[in-house]
Structure formats: structure tokens, C-alpha cells
């Protein structure tokens, strides 16, 4: 009997909407971690600047701090050198009328002063400094809070922390941050024909490659891989493997066994021990993609063809991991012109493996790889982008603009 309680052969948009809807129910818990361990984690709260940045007015250059009011309108003026303020100085001399203090980059502007004349523009004669007309009032001073004022929103909840974001938090003196727990991903490759690399191949056997690839993709998308294994095409073994994985993971990803073949047990197993939210999406590669839940886990049954596995991981699993991590930033849309005509032999949406190049005018071009077969790893390994050819359209001319999957 065919169970029609879930949608099948749906479009890409609808599939992503269903994933988003379920992912919203699976937000990862929040934990507070030291800043040093927060790389690639996602902020779970808004964070505001606890103090201004820079914290105090300071010099942008090495030079001499003085009062703008004392700058000569013409000719030059002699200033009395009353002391030094180097970066890290704990005190600074008060600068009065006609006086100046030697200052270095990052040192606090001494009281009384409001302008820095750079070292290269003055001549120093013993205790005196000669400043010519033409210097700008207020020059070379970085005002307190000019970067972030106290209380400014530094990062909204949902911001992923890269190098620049970590630097901002450190500069603001934040040493611990509330972030989403790293998603835990279980990767299970299925198929009786699979043999581990390093083992000799018997008749009809192939070397297993999806588990390693999907685990690498999971780590690339910021997840922790908690299970990485191979299971035979046996419903009982698959059932046990999924239930075991569900105890440790937030997201389970399998490859293989989701089509309509005799050995494709996963839809039946998922129906038994969990729930199916959709089966089959009108995309190529990746038509047989299965999505549902097992226990508290989101479950993705990706097709076994290696390219289909890789592409559906990027399209669906990465999308789900971002959603459960609460990432709010939308990836920038990227586009390119096709640098060769393309004929789509079906109505489904297609993710074409392409190599990108930018010409002298700054126009980005996408060259579809000659090997677009969903079992052909070469087309994946030798390209750097997926061009999305939407549903229905079939003929693409050279120069047509296509969207690149983020
Ligand atoms: P399936 O989705 O199980 O029907 O598998 C589709 C194709 O992908 C078959 O040619 C499989 O041999 C191949 N395949 C399945 N799983 C893997 C894997 N883990 N590594 C490499 N190839 C695979
Ligand atoms: Mg199989």
C-alpha cells in the first residue's frame, strides 16, 4: 500500500519550506562558551557594546598632541614640548596653551589637547617643536566610541562568528558568549555493494565514498559528526542504526536506499519508527530525497549516487543546520552568465556543476562541466559552483544569467 499521508514529488521551494517548518521546532539549546572556543558558532542573543570602542580618544598617528586653537594661521609656530604619551601610558601631562606632548599611535589624547600633528610635518629643536600653517584642527584623533558607541548593537542573535566578529567581541572585552550548541550529525551510508577504501573489491562491489564526503560536508557546515558508519540494505539493521543514531544526534543523514528499488528500505523503516514529511523532490540530481523525523532528530535520506548525495546535502541539510542553529543572515544571492548553451532534458529543476571565472569586465561566467551524471564524482570535484536551472525552462543560451546556489 502506498502511504499518501505525506507530500511526494514536490517542488524545491515547497521542500525547503517543509524543512524550515520542522527545523523551527528543533532549535538547538543555548550554551555559554569562552570566546576562544566560539569560532563558527552562532550568537543566541543580541549583544550590545558594554563600553565604547575605542574606549578613549586616542591618536591615530605618531606625532605631537596640541590644542587646535594654537595652530598657526600662517607661517609657523613654536610649541613647548612638555612630555610624552606612549600607548599604554597610565597618565598623560595636561597640554596648555602653546604646549605639545609627543604621542604614539593608540596613546590617549592628553587632557587639553584635541589635535595631533604627525611626526613627519614638524621639526623638533631641543625642547621645542615647530609646526607650520596648514594643519587641520582635530586631525589624527580617533574619538571615543567612533567605532561602536556604548550600547550599540554589536551583533544580533543569529550572527555566525567568524574572525572579524570574534575580534569585535574581544575588543569590546566580551570573554564569554551565548551561542547555539554545535549541531550533532550522524552520517550513515547504506548499501550491500559498499566496501571500505583499502579493501579489495569483489564482484559488483564499489568503494564507499559518501560517508566520508557527507561527514566532511557536515564539518564544513559547522557540525560535529557523532556517527559515521556503513549499514547493509537490511530493514532491521537500518532500523537499529537509525534508532542508535537518534540517541546521539540532532540530525541524521543517510545515503542510498531511498528510491523505489527492491533494496530501498529506508522509506518503510522511517514510516515504522518515525515520520515522513516528504519523499521525492522535483530536482536533479536528488529526486528520491526523503525527509522526516526519528525521535528528536531531523532525518534526511539522501540518494546514494555520490553527486546526488553531495548536492542534496548542500541544498537541504545545510539549510536545516542553519535553521536549527538560528542563523538569520541570508546568504548573498550570486549570479553568473552561462558560458555555454545548456539543454535540460527534463522539466525538473537542475543543479548543474559549474566552474566559475570572472572576465576583465568583472562579469562572472559559469562553465557547466561536461560530466553532469549524478554518479560522476569528477563533475563535482572539478567544479566550484552549483547553478540552479529552475523548473520548466529547458533551453539556455550562452550568456543567460543563472543563479548560483549559496
Ligand atoms: P541507491 O540510492 O542506494 O540506489 O544508490 C545509487 C547509486 O549510488 C548506486 O550506484 C550505488 O552503488 C551508489 N552508492 C550508494 N551509496 C554509495 C556510497 N556510500 N558510496 C559510493 N557510491 C554509493
Ligand atoms: Mg543502495
Tab-separated table of C-alpha atoms and ligand atoms in Angstrom, residues 190 193 233 257 264, ligand 2:
chain	number	residue	atom	x	y	z
A	190	UNK	CA	23.782	2.249	3.157
A	193	UNK	CA	27.794	-3.180	-2.573
A	233	UNK	CA	20.429	-2.969	2.990
A	257	UNK	CA	18.238	3.145	-0.228
A	264	UNK	CA	15.427	0.624	-0.901
B	2	LIG	MG1	21.514	1.208	-2.462
